Amino acid sequence: MTKPITLAILISGNGSNLQAIIEAIETGQLNAEIKAVVSNNPEAYGLVRATRHNLHTWVINDQDYNSRKHYDEVLRHYLETIDPDYIVLAGFMRILSPGFIDAFEHRILNIHPSLLPAYKGLNTYQRALDNAETQHGVSIHLVTAELDAGPIILQASYAVEAGDRVEDLQRRGIQLEHQMFPQVLSWLSDKRLTIKEGQVFYDQALLEQPIQFDH
Ligand code: GAR
């Protein structure tokens, strides 16, 4: 077995994506080691999940900081200490400053509940319903200084049915998310997916379009 990739997973809430990654590791589908789970929210249920699996957790409560710069410096210092191969934003609901992103250039991945570049930011399900979209989806992308705008690696789309509510889209989306993050991380671990100078390569070829998740 090759050396596992190392991860720091950043969360703010439920942590169901974290749980999916933990399970993929424990069942041998993903060759990775979670070095730490970091939360900006001391009440995040994902911290309970992490502790149950004996993972190292760290809370950097955003209520304790009055500037983004200071918060991001503390987070950066901690992550530099553990020096993971990748920083995984799994429902981390804070915007990271450009200085932070530069410090971990091309090593930060985010999952976002929309077909980016559509519906950046918050409340993606409600906005898609308001616009009577017939398709919605999930994207995993590399994080760059511009919000939700880095190169997209993997996307999954699903149909919006008549009468759907936010909860319906969320249920469909999250179920895909739980398969997608382990998939992308396992491609990184197998070196099927590589990132060089901000460009993503899949099977040695430059990824010009997001990979469509087969489901
Ligand atoms: C996920 O749906 C993820 O896509 C979303 O937060 C949820 C976290 O769920 N992230 C964003 O909206 C980022 N802009 P989880 O805590 O159960 O993994």
CSV table of C-alpha atoms and ligand atoms in Angstrom, one decimal:
chain,number,residue,atom,x,y,z
A,1,MET,CA,0.0,0.0,0.0
A,2,THR,CA,1.3,3.4,-0.9
A,3,LYS,CA,1.6,6.2,1.7
A,4,PRO,CA,-1.8,7.7,2.6
A,5,ILE,CA,-2.5,11.3,1.7
A,6,THR,CA,-2.9,13.4,4.8
A,7,LEU,CA,-6.0,15.6,5.3
A,8,ALA,CA,-7.2,18.4,7.5
A,9,ILE,CA,-11.0,18.6,7.4
A,10,LEU,CA,-12.7,21.9,8.1
A,11,ILE,CA,-16.3,21.9,9.2
A,12,SER,CA,-19.0,24.2,10.6
A,13,GLY,CA,-22.0,22.0,11.3
A,14,ASN,CA,-23.4,18.5,10.8
A,15,GLY,CA,-20.3,17.0,9.3
A,16,SER,CA,-22.0,14.4,7.2
A,17,ASN,CA,-19.4,14.8,4.5
A,18,LEU,CA,-16.7,14.3,7.1
A,19,GLN,CA,-18.5,11.1,8.2
A,20,ALA,CA,-18.6,9.9,4.5
A,21,ILE,CA,-14.8,10.5,4.3
A,22,ILE,CA,-14.1,8.7,7.6
A,23,GLU,CA,-16.2,5.7,6.4
A,24,ALA,CA,-14.4,5.6,3.1
A,25,ILE,CA,-11.1,5.5,4.9
A,26,GLU,CA,-12.2,2.9,7.5
A,27,THR,CA,-13.6,0.6,4.7
A,28,GLY,CA,-10.4,0.8,2.7
A,29,GLN,CA,-11.9,2.7,-0.2
A,30,LEU,CA,-9.7,5.8,0.4
A,31,ASN,CA,-6.1,5.7,1.3
A,32,ALA,CA,-5.9,8.8,3.5
A,33,GLU,CA,-5.2,9.8,7.0
A,34,ILE,CA,-7.2,12.6,8.7
A,35,LYS,CA,-4.7,14.6,10.8
A,36,ALA,CA,-7.3,16.9,12.3
A,37,VAL,CA,-10.8,18.1,12.1
A,38,VAL,CA,-11.1,21.8,12.7
A,39,SER,CA,-14.4,23.7,13.4
A,40,ASN,CA,-15.2,27.4,13.7
A,41,ASN,CA,-18.3,26.4,15.6
A,42,PRO,CA,-17.9,24.7,19.0
A,43,GLU,CA,-21.4,23.2,18.7
A,44,ALA,CA,-20.8,21.5,15.3
A,45,TYR,CA,-22.1,18.0,15.4
A,46,GLY,CA,-19.2,17.0,13.2
A,47,LEU,CA,-17.0,17.4,16.2
A,48,VAL,CA,-18.9,14.6,17.9
A,49,ARG,CA,-18.6,12.4,14.9
A,50,ALA,CA,-14.8,13.1,14.8
A,51,THR,CA,-14.3,12.3,18.5
A,52,ARG,CA,-16.3,9.0,18.1
A,53,HIS,CA,-13.6,8.0,15.5
A,54,ASN,CA,-10.8,9.1,17.8
A,55,LEU,CA,-9.8,11.9,15.5
A,56,HIS,CA,-7.9,15.0,16.7
A,57,THR,CA,-10.3,17.9,16.9
A,58,TRP,CA,-9.7,21.6,17.2
A,59,VAL,CA,-12.2,24.5,17.6
A,60,ILE,CA,-11.2,28.0,16.5
A,61,ASN,CA,-14.4,29.7,17.5
A,62,ASP,CA,-15.1,32.7,15.2
A,63,GLN,CA,-16.9,34.4,18.0
A,64,ASP,CA,-13.5,34.9,19.7
A,65,TYR,CA,-12.0,36.9,16.9
A,66,ASN,CA,-13.1,40.3,15.6
A,67,SER,CA,-11.2,40.3,12.4
A,68,ARG,CA,-11.0,37.8,9.5
A,69,LYS,CA,-7.3,38.5,9.3
A,70,HIS,CA,-6.6,37.4,12.8
A,71,TYR,CA,-8.9,34.4,12.6
A,72,ASP,CA,-7.2,33.2,9.4
A,73,GLU,CA,-3.7,33.7,10.9
A,74,VAL,CA,-4.5,31.4,13.8
A,75,LEU,CA,-6.0,28.8,11.5
A,76,ARG,CA,-3.1,29.1,9.1
A,77,HIS,CA,-0.6,28.7,11.9
A,78,TYR,CA,-2.3,25.5,13.2
A,79,LEU,CA,-2.6,24.0,9.7
A,80,GLU,CA,1.1,24.8,9.0
A,81,THR,CA,2.0,22.9,12.1
A,82,ILE,CA,0.2,19.8,11.0
A,83,ASP,CA,1.0,20.4,7.3
A,84,PRO,CA,-1.6,18.2,5.6
A,85,ASP,CA,-1.4,17.3,1.9
A,86,TYR,CA,-4.9,18.7,1.4
A,87,ILE,CA,-7.3,20.9,3.3
A,88,VAL,CA,-10.8,19.7,2.8
A,89,LEU,CA,-13.7,22.3,3.2
A,90,ALA,CA,-16.6,20.0,4.1
A,91,GLY,CA,-19.3,22.4,4.9
A,92,PHE,CA,-16.9,25.1,6.3
A,93,MET,CA,-19.1,28.2,6.2
A,94,ARG,CA,-16.5,30.9,6.3
A,95,ILE,CA,-14.8,32.8,3.6
A,96,LEU,CA,-11.1,32.4,3.7
A,97,SER,CA,-8.9,35.4,3.0
A,98,PRO,CA,-6.6,35.5,0.0
A,99,GLY,CA,-3.5,35.4,2.2
A,100,PHE,CA,-4.7,32.1,3.8
A,101,ILE,CA,-5.4,30.6,0.4
A,102,ASP,CA,-2.0,31.7,-1.0
A,103,ALA,CA,-0.3,30.0,2.0
A,104,PHE,CA,-1.9,26.6,0.9
A,105,GLU,CA,-2.0,27.3,-2.8
A,106,HIS,CA,-3.6,24.4,-4.8
A,107,ARG,CA,-4.1,22.3,-1.7
A,108,ILE,CA,-7.6,23.4,-0.7
A,109,LEU,CA,-10.7,21.7,-1.9
A,110,ASN,CA,-14.3,22.7,-1.4
A,111,ILE,CA,-17.7,21.1,-1.9
A,112,HIS,CA,-20.5,23.4,-3.0
A,113,PRO,CA,-24.2,22.6,-3.4
A,114,SER,CA,-24.7,23.9,-7.0
A,115,LEU,CA,-23.6,23.4,-10.5
A,116,LEU,CA,-20.9,26.1,-10.4
A,117,PRO,CA,-20.4,28.7,-11.8
A,118,ALA,CA,-24.2,28.9,-11.2
A,119,TYR,CA,-25.3,29.8,-7.6
A,120,LYS,CA,-22.2,30.7,-5.8
A,121,GLY,CA,-22.6,31.7,-2.2
A,122,LEU,CA,-25.5,30.7,0.1
A,123,ASN,CA,-29.1,29.4,-0.2
A,124,THR,CA,-28.4,27.6,-3.4
A,125,TYR,CA,-31.4,25.3,-3.2
A,126,GLN,CA,-33.9,28.1,-2.6
A,127,ARG,CA,-32.5,30.3,-5.4
A,128,ALA,CA,-32.6,27.4,-7.8
A,129,LEU,CA,-36.3,26.8,-6.9
A,130,ASP,CA,-37.1,30.5,-7.2
A,131,ASN,CA,-35.6,30.4,-10.7
A,132,ALA,CA,-37.6,27.3,-11.7
A,133,GLU,CA,-34.4,25.4,-12.6
A,134,THR,CA,-34.9,21.9,-13.9
A,135,GLN,CA,-31.4,20.8,-12.9
A,136,HIS,CA,-29.4,21.4,-9.8
A,137,GLY,CA,-26.2,19.8,-8.5
A,138,VAL,CA,-23.0,19.6,-6.6
A,139,SER,CA,-19.5,20.7,-7.4
A,140,ILE,CA,-16.1,20.0,-6.0
A,141,HIS,CA,-13.5,22.5,-6.9
A,142,LEU,CA,-10.0,23.8,-6.1
A,143,VAL,CA,-10.2,26.9,-3.9
A,144,THR,CA,-8.8,30.1,-5.3
A,145,ALA,CA,-9.0,33.6,-3.9
A,146,GLU,CA,-12.3,34.3,-5.7
A,147,LEU,CA,-15.4,32.8,-3.9
A,148,ASP,CA,-16.5,29.5,-5.3
A,149,ALA,CA,-14.6,30.1,-8.6
A,150,GLY,CA,-11.6,27.8,-8.7
A,151,PRO,CA,-11.2,25.0,-11.3
A,152,ILE,CA,-14.1,22.5,-11.0
A,153,ILE,CA,-13.0,18.9,-10.6
A,154,LEU,CA,-16.2,16.9,-10.3
A,155,GLN,CA,-19.8,17.8,-10.8
A,156,ALA,CA,-23.1,15.8,-10.3
A,157,SER,CA,-26.4,17.0,-11.5
A,158,TYR,CA,-29.9,15.9,-10.6
A,159,ALA,CA,-33.4,16.8,-11.8
A,160,VAL,CA,-35.5,19.3,-10.0
A,161,GLU,CA,-39.1,17.8,-10.0
A,162,ALA,CA,-42.3,19.8,-9.9
A,163,GLY,CA,-43.3,20.4,-6.3
A,164,ASP,CA,-39.8,20.0,-4.9
A,165,ARG,CA,-38.9,21.9,-1.7
A,166,VAL,CA,-35.5,22.9,-0.4
A,167,GLU,CA,-35.4,19.7,1.7
A,168,ASP,CA,-35.9,17.6,-1.4
A,169,LEU,CA,-33.0,19.1,-3.3
A,170,GLN,CA,-30.9,19.0,-0.2
A,171,ARG,CA,-31.6,15.3,0.4
A,172,ARG,CA,-30.8,14.5,-3.2
A,173,GLY,CA,-27.6,16.6,-3.2
A,174,ILE,CA,-26.1,15.5,0.0
A,175,GLN,CA,-26.5,11.9,-0.9
A,176,LEU,CA,-24.3,12.6,-4.0
A,177,GLU,CA,-21.9,14.7,-1.9
A,178,HIS,CA,-21.2,11.7,0.3
A,179,GLN,CA,-20.0,9.7,-2.7
A,180,MET,CA,-18.2,12.6,-4.4
A,181,PHE,CA,-15.7,13.8,-1.8
A,182,PRO,CA,-14.3,10.2,-1.2
A,183,GLN,CA,-14.1,9.8,-4.9
A,184,VAL,CA,-12.0,12.9,-5.6
A,185,LEU,CA,-9.8,12.3,-2.6
A,186,SER,CA,-9.2,8.7,-3.7
A,187,TRP,CA,-8.2,9.9,-7.2
A,188,LEU,CA,-5.8,12.3,-5.5
A,189,SER,CA,-4.4,9.5,-3.3
A,190,ASP,CA,-4.0,7.3,-6.4
A,191,LYS,CA,-2.4,10.2,-8.3
A,192,ARG,CA,-5.0,9.8,-11.0
A,193,LEU,CA,-5.8,13.3,-10.2
A,194,THR,CA,-2.8,15.7,-9.9
A,195,ILE,CA,-2.7,19.5,-9.4
A,196,LYS,CA,0.2,21.4,-11.0
A,197,GLU,CA,0.4,25.2,-10.9
A,198,GLY,CA,-3.3,25.6,-10.4
A,199,GLN,CA,-4.2,23.2,-13.2
A,200,VAL,CA,-5.9,19.9,-12.7
A,201,PHE,CA,-4.9,16.8,-14.6
A,202,TYR,CA,-6.8,13.6,-14.8
A,203,ASP,CA,-5.0,10.6,-16.1
A,204,GLN,CA,-2.2,12.9,-17.1
A,205,ALA,CA,-4.5,15.1,-19.3
A,206,LEU,CA,-5.4,18.6,-18.5
A,207,LEU,CA,-8.9,18.7,-17.2
A,208,GLU,CA,-10.7,21.2,-19.5
A,209,GLN,CA,-14.2,20.4,-18.3
A,210,PRO,CA,-15.4,19.1,-14.9
A,211,ILE,CA,-15.6,15.4,-14.7
A,212,GLN,CA,-19.3,14.4,-14.6
A,213,PHE,CA,-20.1,12.1,-11.7
A,214,ASP,CA,-21.8,9.0,-12.8
A,215,HIS,CA,-24.8,8.1,-10.7
B,1,GAR,C1,-23.0,20.5,2.3
B,1,GAR,O1,-24.2,20.4,1.6
B,1,GAR,C2,-22.0,21.4,1.5
B,1,GAR,O2,-22.2,21.3,0.1
B,1,GAR,C3,-22.4,22.8,2.0
B,1,GAR,O3,-22.6,22.6,3.4
B,1,GAR,C4,-23.2,21.3,3.6
B,1,GAR,C5,-22.4,20.7,4.8
B,1,GAR,O4,-23.0,19.5,5.1
B,1,GAR,N1,-21.3,23.7,1.8
B,1,GAR,C6,-21.5,25.0,1.4
B,1,GAR,O5,-22.6,25.5,1.2
B,1,GAR,C7,-20.2,25.8,1.1
B,1,GAR,N2,-20.5,27.0,0.5
B,1,GAR,P1,-22.3,18.5,6.2
B,1,GAR,O6,-21.9,19.4,7.4
B,1,GAR,O7,-23.4,17.6,6.6
B,1,GAR,O8,-21.1,17.9,5.5
